[in-house]
Tab-separated table of C-alpha atoms and ligand atoms in Angstrom:
chain	number	residue	atom	x	y	z
A	27	UNK	CA	22.788	-7.480	-8.274
A	28	UNK	CA	23.587	-2.622	-8.418
A	29	UNK	CA	19.870	-0.824	-7.876
A	30	UNK	CA	18.663	1.478	-7.105
A	31	UNK	CA	17.807	1.707	-3.595
A	32	UNK	CA	19.707	-1.694	-2.723
A	33	UNK	CA	21.618	0.004	0.586
A	34	UNK	CA	18.855	1.809	1.676
A	35	UNK	CA	17.913	-0.728	5.268
A	36	UNK	CA	14.618	-2.862	4.595
A	37	UNK	CA	12.153	-2.196	7.175
A	38	UNK	CA	10.519	1.956	5.808
A	39	UNK	CA	8.763	3.292	8.386
A	40	UNK	CA	4.927	4.124	6.535
A	41	UNK	CA	3.617	7.319	8.256
A	42	UNK	CA	0.029	6.790	7.913
A	43	UNK	CA	-0.646	5.007	10.573
A	44	UNK	CA	0.381	6.592	13.442
A	45	UNK	CA	0.049	6.970	17.244
A	46	UNK	CA	-2.908	8.406	18.334
A	47	UNK	CA	-4.368	10.413	21.440
A	48	UNK	CA	-7.719	11.315	20.566
A	49	UNK	CA	-7.811	12.289	17.062
A	50	UNK	CA	-4.557	13.862	17.286
A	51	UNK	CA	-1.092	12.304	16.032
A	52	UNK	CA	1.129	11.172	20.068
A	53	UNK	CA	4.229	13.467	19.239
A	54	UNK	CA	6.009	12.049	22.442
A	55	UNK	CA	5.439	8.120	21.306
A	56	UNK	CA	6.280	9.215	18.038
A	57	UNK	CA	9.810	10.494	18.731
A	58	UNK	CA	10.933	8.154	20.683
A	59	UNK	CA	10.650	5.399	17.392
A	60	UNK	CA	12.220	8.237	15.378
A	61	UNK	CA	14.874	8.140	17.563
A	62	UNK	CA	14.784	4.054	18.226
A	63	UNK	CA	14.679	3.456	14.144
A	64	UNK	CA	17.561	5.759	13.293
A	65	UNK	CA	19.231	4.638	16.746
A	66	UNK	CA	18.723	1.442	15.415
A	67	UNK	CA	20.167	2.455	12.051
A	68	UNK	CA	16.630	2.718	9.687
A	69	UNK	CA	16.219	6.039	7.567
A	70	UNK	CA	13.901	6.057	5.584
A	71	UNK	CA	10.575	7.424	5.597
A	72	UNK	CA	6.658	7.091	4.403
A	73	UNK	CA	5.044	9.843	4.328
A	74	UNK	CA	1.872	11.878	1.749
A	75	UNK	CA	-0.143	14.778	1.433
A	76	UNK	CA	-2.919	14.218	2.161
A	77	UNK	CA	-2.479	11.664	5.337
A	78	UNK	CA	-3.625	12.876	8.552
A	79	UNK	CA	-4.821	15.835	5.860
A	80	UNK	CA	-1.591	16.921	6.206
A	81	UNK	CA	-1.153	16.383	10.210
A	82	UNK	CA	1.491	13.519	9.071
A	83	UNK	CA	3.817	15.272	7.079
A	84	UNK	CA	3.667	18.569	10.147
A	85	UNK	CA	4.840	16.409	12.328
A	86	UNK	CA	7.869	14.806	10.258
A	87	UNK	CA	9.545	18.144	10.587
A	88	UNK	CA	8.128	18.232	13.960
A	89	UNK	CA	10.002	14.600	14.819
A	90	UNK	CA	12.899	14.073	11.995
A	91	UNK	CA	13.468	17.108	10.232
A	92	UNK	CA	13.625	19.447	13.277
A	93	UNK	CA	16.027	17.119	14.932
A	94	UNK	CA	17.954	15.422	12.433
A	95	UNK	CA	20.676	16.677	9.808
A	96	UNK	CA	19.113	16.458	6.602
A	97	UNK	CA	20.831	13.960	4.866
A	98	UNK	CA	21.406	11.341	7.961
A	99	UNK	CA	17.156	10.209	6.351
A	100	UNK	CA	15.792	9.187	2.989
A	101	UNK	CA	12.365	11.278	3.059
A	102	UNK	CA	9.614	10.116	0.573
A	103	UNK	CA	6.067	11.700	0.048
A	104	UNK	CA	3.411	11.523	-2.450
A	105	UNK	CA	1.311	14.085	-4.442
A	106	UNK	CA	-2.790	12.400	-4.999
A	107	UNK	CA	-3.279	15.030	-7.857
A	108	UNK	CA	-6.817	13.187	-7.816
A	109	UNK	CA	-8.298	16.189	-5.476
A	110	UNK	CA	-7.001	18.963	-7.555
A	111	UNK	CA	-9.012	21.009	-9.930
A	112	UNK	CA	-6.964	22.502	-11.364
A	113	UNK	CA	-3.071	21.552	-12.897
A	114	UNK	CA	-1.655	24.913	-10.654
A	115	UNK	CA	-3.564	23.582	-7.932
A	116	UNK	CA	-2.170	19.474	-8.518
A	117	UNK	CA	1.573	21.532	-8.396
A	118	UNK	CA	0.941	23.231	-5.574
A	119	UNK	CA	0.772	20.334	-3.274
A	120	UNK	CA	4.477	19.349	-3.858
A	121	UNK	CA	4.622	23.805	-2.587
A	122	UNK	CA	2.602	22.735	0.737
A	123	UNK	CA	4.553	19.359	1.383
A	124	UNK	CA	7.736	20.995	0.852
A	125	UNK	CA	6.878	23.593	3.248
A	126	UNK	CA	4.957	21.532	6.111
A	127	UNK	CA	7.838	19.248	6.163
A	128	UNK	CA	10.377	22.498	5.969
A	129	UNK	CA	12.725	18.914	4.156
A	130	UNK	CA	14.096	21.470	1.838
A	131	UNK	CA	13.864	18.181	-0.688
A	132	UNK	CA	12.823	14.739	-1.363
A	133	UNK	CA	15.205	12.156	-1.595
A	134	UNK	CA	11.852	9.920	-2.723
A	135	UNK	CA	8.450	12.059	-4.235
A	136	UNK	CA	5.650	9.419	-5.737
A	137	UNK	CA	2.169	10.348	-7.788
A	138	UNK	CA	0.290	8.816	-5.978
A	139	UNK	CA	-2.061	5.677	-5.575
A	140	UNK	CA	-2.489	5.451	-9.576
A	141	UNK	CA	-5.489	2.709	-10.365
A	142	UNK	CA	-7.291	2.592	-13.850
A	143	UNK	CA	-9.570	5.889	-12.933
A	144	UNK	CA	-7.245	8.360	-10.790
A	145	UNK	CA	-4.389	8.138	-14.029
A	146	UNK	CA	-6.453	10.584	-15.794
A	147	UNK	CA	-5.446	14.060	-13.636
A	148	UNK	CA	-2.209	12.544	-13.433
A	149	UNK	CA	-2.211	13.074	-17.545
A	150	UNK	CA	-4.631	15.671	-17.618
A	151	UNK	CA	-2.487	18.179	-15.339
A	152	UNK	CA	1.291	16.428	-17.417
A	153	UNK	CA	2.794	15.614	-13.867
A	154	UNK	CA	4.617	13.049	-14.386
A	155	UNK	CA	6.002	16.137	-16.592
A	156	UNK	CA	6.463	18.809	-13.716
A	157	UNK	CA	8.628	15.768	-11.919
A	158	UNK	CA	11.038	15.608	-13.523
A	159	UNK	CA	11.218	19.586	-13.582
A	160	UNK	CA	11.579	19.209	-9.898
A	161	UNK	CA	14.371	16.373	-9.897
A	162	UNK	CA	16.180	19.735	-12.399
A	163	UNK	CA	16.152	21.995	-10.521
A	164	UNK	CA	17.515	19.497	-7.257
A	165	UNK	CA	13.873	19.347	-5.954
A	166	UNK	CA	12.839	16.359	-5.374
A	167	UNK	CA	15.967	13.521	-6.075
A	168	UNK	CA	14.797	10.318	-7.143
A	169	UNK	CA	10.717	9.906	-9.658
A	170	UNK	CA	8.487	6.817	-9.302
A	171	UNK	CA	4.521	6.315	-8.304
A	172	UNK	CA	2.423	4.108	-5.771
A	173	UNK	CA	-0.084	2.045	-7.044
A	174	UNK	CA	-3.418	0.599	-6.776
A	175	UNK	CA	-4.474	-1.642	-9.755
A	176	UNK	CA	-3.440	-4.418	-12.327
A	177	UNK	CA	-1.192	-6.029	-13.576
A	178	UNK	CA	-1.981	-5.728	-17.508
A	179	UNK	CA	-2.137	-0.958	-16.597
A	180	UNK	CA	1.322	-1.318	-14.939
A	181	UNK	CA	2.852	-2.616	-17.467
A	182	UNK	CA	1.218	0.435	-20.107
A	183	UNK	CA	2.320	2.878	-17.844
A	184	UNK	CA	6.446	2.015	-17.385
A	185	UNK	CA	6.398	1.350	-21.104
A	186	UNK	CA	4.953	4.963	-21.692
A	187	UNK	CA	7.143	7.009	-19.049
A	188	UNK	CA	10.337	4.394	-19.353
A	189	UNK	CA	12.644	7.261	-16.798
A	190	UNK	CA	10.232	5.994	-14.112
A	191	UNK	CA	12.873	5.545	-11.408
A	192	UNK	CA	10.695	2.808	-9.215
A	193	UNK	CA	7.248	2.057	-8.015
A	194	UNK	CA	6.016	1.402	-5.023
A	195	UNK	CA	3.528	-1.914	-4.593
A	196	UNK	CA	1.359	-3.076	-1.796
A	197	UNK	CA	2.530	-6.771	-1.403
A	198	UNK	CA	2.132	-9.259	1.076
A	199	UNK	CA	2.583	-13.070	1.128
A	200	UNK	CA	-2.420	-13.080	1.494
A	201	UNK	CA	-2.103	-11.258	-1.579
A	202	UNK	CA	-0.039	-12.881	-3.903
A	203	UNK	CA	-1.825	-14.685	-6.250
A	204	UNK	CA	-5.364	-12.538	-5.482
A	205	UNK	CA	-6.861	-11.655	-8.595
A	206	UNK	CA	-8.090	-8.476	-7.136
A	207	UNK	CA	-4.351	-7.569	-5.680
A	208	UNK	CA	-1.694	-8.794	-8.204
A	209	UNK	CA	0.724	-9.016	-6.146
A	210	UNK	CA	2.929	-11.249	-7.700
A	211	UNK	CA	1.863	-10.160	-11.257
A	212	UNK	CA	2.677	-6.728	-9.745
A	213	UNK	CA	6.242	-7.201	-9.036
A	214	UNK	CA	6.333	-9.236	-12.018
A	215	UNK	CA	6.299	-5.884	-13.971
A	216	UNK	CA	8.415	-4.521	-12.440
A	217	UNK	CA	10.787	-6.374	-11.734
A	218	UNK	CA	10.375	-6.786	-16.546
A	219	UNK	CA	11.003	-3.182	-16.693
A	220	UNK	CA	13.918	-3.103	-14.111
A	221	UNK	CA	12.372	-0.731	-11.501
A	222	UNK	CA	12.404	-1.525	-8.057
A	223	UNK	CA	10.255	-1.644	-5.652
A	224	UNK	CA	8.968	-0.013	-2.618
A	225	UNK	CA	6.986	-2.637	-0.850
A	226	UNK	CA	3.879	-1.055	0.804
A	227	UNK	CA	0.910	-3.174	3.500
A	228	UNK	CA	2.938	-6.259	3.845
A	229	UNK	CA	0.857	-6.547	6.992
A	230	UNK	CA	-2.521	-6.470	4.816
A	231	UNK	CA	-3.085	-3.191	6.671
A	232	UNK	CA	-2.532	-4.856	10.036
A	233	UNK	CA	-4.904	-8.188	8.936
A	234	UNK	CA	-1.763	-10.442	9.427
A	235	UNK	CA	-0.473	-9.526	12.437
A	236	UNK	CA	-4.152	-12.164	13.221
A	237	UNK	CA	-4.552	-13.018	10.236
A	238	UNK	CA	-7.148	-16.179	12.236
A	239	UNK	CA	-6.297	-19.179	14.314
A	240	UNK	CA	-6.122	-21.417	12.094
A	241	UNK	CA	-3.244	-19.195	10.359
A	242	UNK	CA	-1.856	-18.213	13.856
A	243	UNK	CA	-1.294	-21.339	14.709
A	244	UNK	CA	1.254	-22.843	11.513
A	245	UNK	CA	2.803	-19.581	11.747
A	246	UNK	CA	3.033	-20.194	16.623
A	247	UNK	CA	3.748	-23.926	14.911
A	248	UNK	CA	6.752	-23.318	13.666
A	249	UNK	CA	8.511	-20.755	15.269
A	250	UNK	CA	7.010	-19.528	19.125
A	251	UNK	CA	8.693	-17.119	19.543
A	252	UNK	CA	8.385	-15.132	16.026
A	253	UNK	CA	5.844	-12.205	16.248
A	254	UNK	CA	2.202	-12.643	13.003
A	255	UNK	CA	3.696	-9.589	11.857
A	256	UNK	CA	6.888	-10.562	10.958
A	257	UNK	CA	6.605	-13.757	9.374
A	258	UNK	CA	4.543	-10.704	6.470
A	259	UNK	CA	7.329	-8.559	6.720
A	260	UNK	CA	10.229	-10.789	6.174
A	261	UNK	CA	8.084	-12.944	3.502
A	262	UNK	CA	7.548	-8.986	1.574
A	263	UNK	CA	11.973	-7.872	2.478
A	264	UNK	CA	13.201	-11.671	1.101
A	265	UNK	CA	12.134	-10.634	-2.691
A	266	UNK	CA	14.787	-9.672	-4.909
A	267	UNK	CA	15.043	-5.351	-5.966
A	268	UNK	CA	12.820	-3.925	-2.971
A	269	UNK	CA	14.342	-0.835	-1.827
A	270	UNK	CA	11.927	-0.562	1.425
A	271	UNK	CA	9.982	-2.695	3.600
A	272	UNK	CA	6.993	0.076	5.207
A	273	UNK	CA	5.617	-1.122	7.853
A	274	UNK	CA	2.958	1.295	9.460
A	275	UNK	CA	3.887	1.179	12.570
A	276	UNK	CA	1.436	2.118	14.959
A	277	UNK	CA	3.449	2.067	18.451
A	278	UNK	CA	6.258	1.749	19.881
A	279	UNK	CA	5.912	-1.731	20.393
A	280	UNK	CA	4.876	-2.898	17.013
A	281	UNK	CA	8.646	-1.155	15.780
A	282	UNK	CA	10.575	-2.915	18.802
A	283	UNK	CA	9.721	-5.969	17.390
A	284	UNK	CA	9.876	-4.669	13.844
A	285	UNK	CA	13.167	-3.719	14.466
A	286	UNK	CA	14.505	-6.828	16.695
A	287	UNK	CA	13.958	-9.248	13.317
A	288	UNK	CA	15.044	-5.958	11.068
A	289	UNK	CA	18.440	-5.206	12.367
A	290	UNK	CA	20.693	-8.080	11.422
A	291	UNK	CA	17.362	-9.110	8.499
A	292	UNK	CA	17.622	-13.122	7.190
A	293	UNK	CA	15.827	-14.038	4.069
A	294	UNK	CA	12.722	-16.779	4.936
A	295	UNK	CA	14.929	-19.893	4.866
A	296	UNK	CA	13.585	-22.877	2.515
A	297	UNK	CA	11.968	-24.065	5.333
A	298	UNK	CA	10.521	-20.652	6.287
A	299	UNK	CA	8.957	-20.236	2.836
A	300	UNK	CA	7.625	-23.849	3.123
A	301	UNK	CA	5.440	-21.450	6.501
A	302	UNK	CA	4.718	-19.189	4.387
A	303	UNK	CA	3.491	-21.871	1.258
A	304	UNK	CA	0.943	-23.494	4.195
A	305	UNK	CA	-0.582	-20.021	5.213
A	306	UNK	CA	-1.713	-19.080	2.124
A	307	UNK	CA	-3.291	-22.976	0.876
A	308	UNK	CA	-4.881	-22.544	4.769
A	309	UNK	CA	-5.987	-19.190	4.013
A	310	UNK	CA	-8.006	-20.518	-0.195
A	311	UNK	CA	-9.542	-23.317	2.465
A	312	UNK	CA	-11.240	-20.749	4.155
A	313	UNK	CA	-14.509	-19.354	2.744
A	314	UNK	CA	-15.184	-16.150	0.378
A	315	UNK	CA	-16.480	-15.123	-2.243
A	316	UNK	CA	-14.354	-16.494	-5.571
A	317	UNK	CA	-14.980	-12.961	-7.428
A	318	UNK	CA	-11.527	-12.611	-10.002
A	319	UNK	CA	-11.826	-9.125	-9.977
A	320	UNK	CA	-12.241	-10.210	-13.833
A	321	UNK	CA	-14.130	-6.772	-13.659
A	322	UNK	CA	-16.885	-8.175	-16.347
A	323	UNK	CA	-19.904	-7.451	-14.357
A	324	UNK	CA	-19.148	-3.733	-14.100
A	325	UNK	CA	-19.960	-2.159	-17.757
A	326	UNK	CA	-23.122	-3.822	-18.355
A	327	UNK	CA	-24.245	-2.242	-15.339
A	328	UNK	CA	-26.311	0.335	-15.596
A	329	UNK	CA	-25.933	1.299	-12.293
A	330	UNK	CA	-22.753	2.094	-12.013
A	331	UNK	CA	-21.854	-0.696	-9.550
A	332	UNK	CA	-18.209	-1.423	-8.763
A	333	UNK	CA	-18.987	-5.560	-7.499
A	334	UNK	CA	-15.393	-6.526	-7.214
A	335	UNK	CA	-14.771	-3.752	-4.472
A	336	UNK	CA	-17.753	-5.274	-2.071
A	337	UNK	CA	-16.809	-8.253	-2.949
A	338	UNK	CA	-13.154	-7.881	-2.257
A	339	UNK	CA	-14.459	-6.029	0.857
A	340	UNK	CA	-16.396	-8.957	2.402
A	341	UNK	CA	-14.150	-11.151	1.956
A	342	UNK	CA	-11.663	-9.322	4.156
A	343	UNK	CA	-14.454	-10.163	6.642
A	344	UNK	CA	-14.965	-13.939	5.948
A	345	UNK	CA	-11.317	-14.806	5.764
A	346	UNK	CA	-9.509	-12.511	7.694
A	347	UNK	CA	-12.657	-11.868	10.222
A	348	UNK	CA	-11.360	-8.032	10.159
A	349	UNK	CA	-15.745	-6.600	9.806
A	350	UNK	CA	-14.179	-2.850	10.661
A	351	UNK	CA	-11.752	-3.541	7.714
A	352	UNK	CA	-14.303	-4.115	5.866
A	353	UNK	CA	-16.731	-1.976	6.943
A	354	UNK	CA	-14.027	0.906	6.138
A	355	UNK	CA	-12.912	-0.325	2.963
A	356	UNK	CA	-16.854	-0.449	1.667
A	357	UNK	CA	-16.964	2.835	2.661
A	358	UNK	CA	-14.062	3.768	0.399
A	359	UNK	CA	-15.448	1.912	-2.559
A	360	UNK	CA	-18.105	4.372	-3.447
A	361	UNK	CA	-15.637	7.568	-2.494
A	362	UNK	CA	-13.460	5.772	-4.957
A	363	UNK	CA	-16.681	6.111	-8.088
A	364	UNK	CA	-18.409	2.744	-6.973
A	365	UNK	CA	-22.004	3.387	-6.580
A	366	UNK	CA	-23.512	2.708	-3.487
A	367	UNK	CA	-25.225	-0.742	-3.961
A	368	UNK	CA	-28.373	-0.879	-1.983
A	369	UNK	CA	-29.314	1.276	-5.556
A	370	UNK	CA	-28.597	-2.275	-6.881
A	371	UNK	CA	-32.672	-3.211	-9.521
A	372	UNK	CA	-31.512	-6.856	-9.886
A	373	UNK	CA	-31.594	-6.133	-13.073
A	374	UNK	CA	-29.042	-9.281	-13.766
A	375	UNK	CA	-27.108	-8.084	-16.357
A	376	UNK	CA	-24.706	-8.511	-14.328
A	377	UNK	CA	-25.498	-12.719	-13.363
A	378	UNK	CA	-25.612	-12.864	-16.510
A	379	UNK	CA	-21.526	-12.608	-18.062
A	380	UNK	CA	-20.523	-13.787	-14.798
A	381	UNK	CA	-17.648	-16.390	-15.344
A	382	UNK	CA	-17.582	-17.207	-12.385
A	383	UNK	CA	-21.606	-17.603	-12.055
A	384	UNK	CA	-21.268	-16.561	-8.852
A	385	UNK	CA	-24.713	-14.921	-7.084
A	386	UNK	CA	-24.206	-11.594	-7.120
A	387	UNK	CA	-27.714	-10.165	-6.069
A	388	UNK	CA	-27.088	-11.756	-3.377
A	389	UNK	CA	-23.873	-11.282	-1.914
A	390	UNK	CA	-24.221	-7.567	-2.743
A	391	UNK	CA	-27.993	-7.774	-0.622
A	392	UNK	CA	-25.534	-9.448	2.408
A	393	UNK	CA	-23.203	-6.682	1.510
A	394	UNK	CA	-25.493	-4.130	1.789
A	395	UNK	CA	-26.253	-5.580	5.114
A	396	UNK	CA	-23.185	-6.261	6.577
A	397	UNK	CA	-20.927	-3.588	5.441
A	398	UNK	CA	-23.251	-0.242	5.390
B	427	NAP	N1	-0.357	4.687	-2.008
B	427	NAP	C1	0.102	4.444	-0.768
B	427	NAP	O1	1.271	4.973	-1.340
B	427	NAP	C2	0.710	4.234	0.558
B	427	NAP	C3	-0.880	2.808	0.549
B	427	NAP	C4	-0.603	2.631	1.314
B	427	NAP	C5	0.330	2.806	2.546
B	427	NAP	N2	0.967	3.963	2.211
B	427	NAP	C6	2.312	3.529	2.872
B	427	NAP	O2	2.374	1.803	4.236
B	427	NAP	C7	3.059	1.910	4.747
B	427	NAP	C8	2.836	0.638	5.592
B	427	NAP	O3	0.904	-0.126	4.517
B	427	NAP	P1	0.111	0.160	5.807
B	427	NAP	O4	0.346	1.291	7.470
B	427	NAP	O5	-1.376	0.599	4.449
B	427	NAP	O6	-0.160	-1.165	6.257
B	427	NAP	P2	1.007	-2.253	6.786
B	427	NAP	O7	2.539	-2.056	6.998
B	427	NAP	O8	0.050	-3.891	6.199
B	427	NAP	O9	0.105	-2.299	8.300
B	427	NAP	C9	-0.086	-1.760	9.925
B	427	NAP	C10	-0.555	-2.196	10.622
B	427	NAP	O10	0.233	-3.064	10.841
B	427	NAP	C11	0.387	-3.893	12.910
B	427	NAP	N3	1.773	-3.978	12.938
B	427	NAP	C12	2.298	-3.042	11.699
B	427	NAP	N4	4.317	-4.135	12.879
B	427	NAP	C13	3.231	-4.917	13.007
B	427	NAP	C14	3.908	-5.498	15.021
B	427	NAP	N5	5.166	-5.611	14.707
B	427	NAP	N6	2.579	-6.503	16.033
B	427	NAP	C15	1.967	-6.336	15.036
B	427	NAP	N7	0.775	-5.155	14.969
B	427	NAP	C16	2.238	-4.858	14.370
B	427	NAP	C17	-0.451	-2.485	13.060
B	427	NAP	O11	-1.977	-2.417	13.236
B	427	NAP	P3	-2.794	-2.013	14.527
B	427	NAP	O12	-2.676	-0.267	14.014
B	427	NAP	O13	-4.088	-2.502	13.876
B	427	NAP	O14	-2.015	-2.925	15.487
B	427	NAP	C18	-0.246	-1.609	12.043
B	427	NAP	O15	-0.714	-0.150	11.862
B	427	NAP	C19	1.574	2.966	4.853
B	427	NAP	O16	1.893	3.224	6.456
B	427	NAP	C20	2.800	4.215	4.007
B	427	NAP	O17	3.242	5.376	4.761
B	427	NAP	C21	1.120	4.051	0.537
B	428	SF4	S1	-28.466	-7.180	-10.479
B	428	SF4	FE1	-27.965	-4.820	-9.559
B	428	SF4	S2	-25.665	-5.066	-9.640
B	428	SF4	FE2	-26.317	-6.751	-10.969
B	428	SF4	S3	-25.622	-5.131	-13.011
B	428	SF4	FE3	-28.050	-5.428	-12.261
B	428	SF4	S4	-27.811	-3.160	-10.788
B	428	SF4	FE4	-26.351	-3.915	-11.595
B	429	SF4	S1	-17.891	-10.998	-13.059
B	429	SF4	FE1	-17.998	-12.056	-10.981
B	429	SF4	S2	-16.264	-12.565	-11.485
B	429	SF4	FE2	-15.370	-11.197	-12.543
B	429	SF4	S3	-15.664	-9.145	-11.287
B	429	SF4	FE3	-17.906	-9.757	-11.833
B	429	SF4	S4	-18.989	-10.646	-10.471
B	429	SF4	FE4	-16.048	-10.999	-10.207
């Protein structure tokens, strides 16, 4: 089937987790990664206005734009309207991205990270109309958005904006059936609207490069040679209608590994699909907080605590043993609109409506104790 980006190689370079020396991007190592990536036939690069406070876009100029013909690669970046305080400020971000990268135009340009809350800013500042204008002027070639919310809202947005050309979704085998991420459901909504998909977070931000002893054993028994990350990236790349799978490779070794199996990419065969299914089943068996992120508890909380956010963070530690990632998610929850769970007054409103009958107050106390 023909679709936008069908011929783009299925491994993209996500420039959100670049190698670092101290706090600074390791430019020399990044140059080596870019050289290898392009030499092996890969072409897609994904950055954003906000990555490394703009230094990712600046690095793109140094490691890529100034060193390779512009038509030899595709470059994507994103506009985070939700950090702007006016329409003018939001629109200026495009010019800043263009200046930082020196790219002249962007192949793929995205509204960055749309969610129920953040959608307001894109609507208020008329960003979609602005992207259409940029496309008409030839400053961007394809317009779309990256998305981190539920499938129902995605369906609504794609219905409201029929000229969206593609969507970027968080998809990995561990979140495929997750009630909080809804990977599969979002993927199916994109298919329903006939939108090609760019996949982000295929390794769940690094967690699936070492998903814990039980899961590691399943994969290593199936194929002792294949890296654990390779299962995650090949799962994503085996889906239909995928433009590319972005991997946030953070050193040359990771890039070499990912290129080794993506250079002559073979979709998962039936046996490998069965192995992934076993890993998914094993993940379900690991004790966790069985919150379905239904949000029923959120609206009557007098303290405006977005309870399910904190349970997602707790589960990251419980299921994958990723305490660092769990603490990061805990912090992010407060940045993205929740009040501090330490402010819980134990009123019990949430527990009265939770369909899973969770001991929310106790779980929140545990979260504060472990992750704050
Ligand atoms: N809203 C948005 O638009 C949005 C949001 C998220 C991501 N993205 C884009 O999508 C890209 C991918 O997502 P992501 O970076 O969040 O997550 P990811 O690709 O799922 O995970 C990246 C991490 O996986 C590990 N990894 C990758 N390949 C490996 C290998 N072969 N062996 C061992 N470990 C390996 C590394 O972890 P360690 O560093 O721990 O070793 C790496 O930092 C980003 O870089 C960014 O460009 C966009
Ligand atoms: S018990 Fe705590 S979390 Fe639950 S509704 Fe009351 S204040 Fe909010
Ligand atoms: S009501 Fe229960 S299951 Fe639903 S989001 Fe809240 S804690 Fe999770």
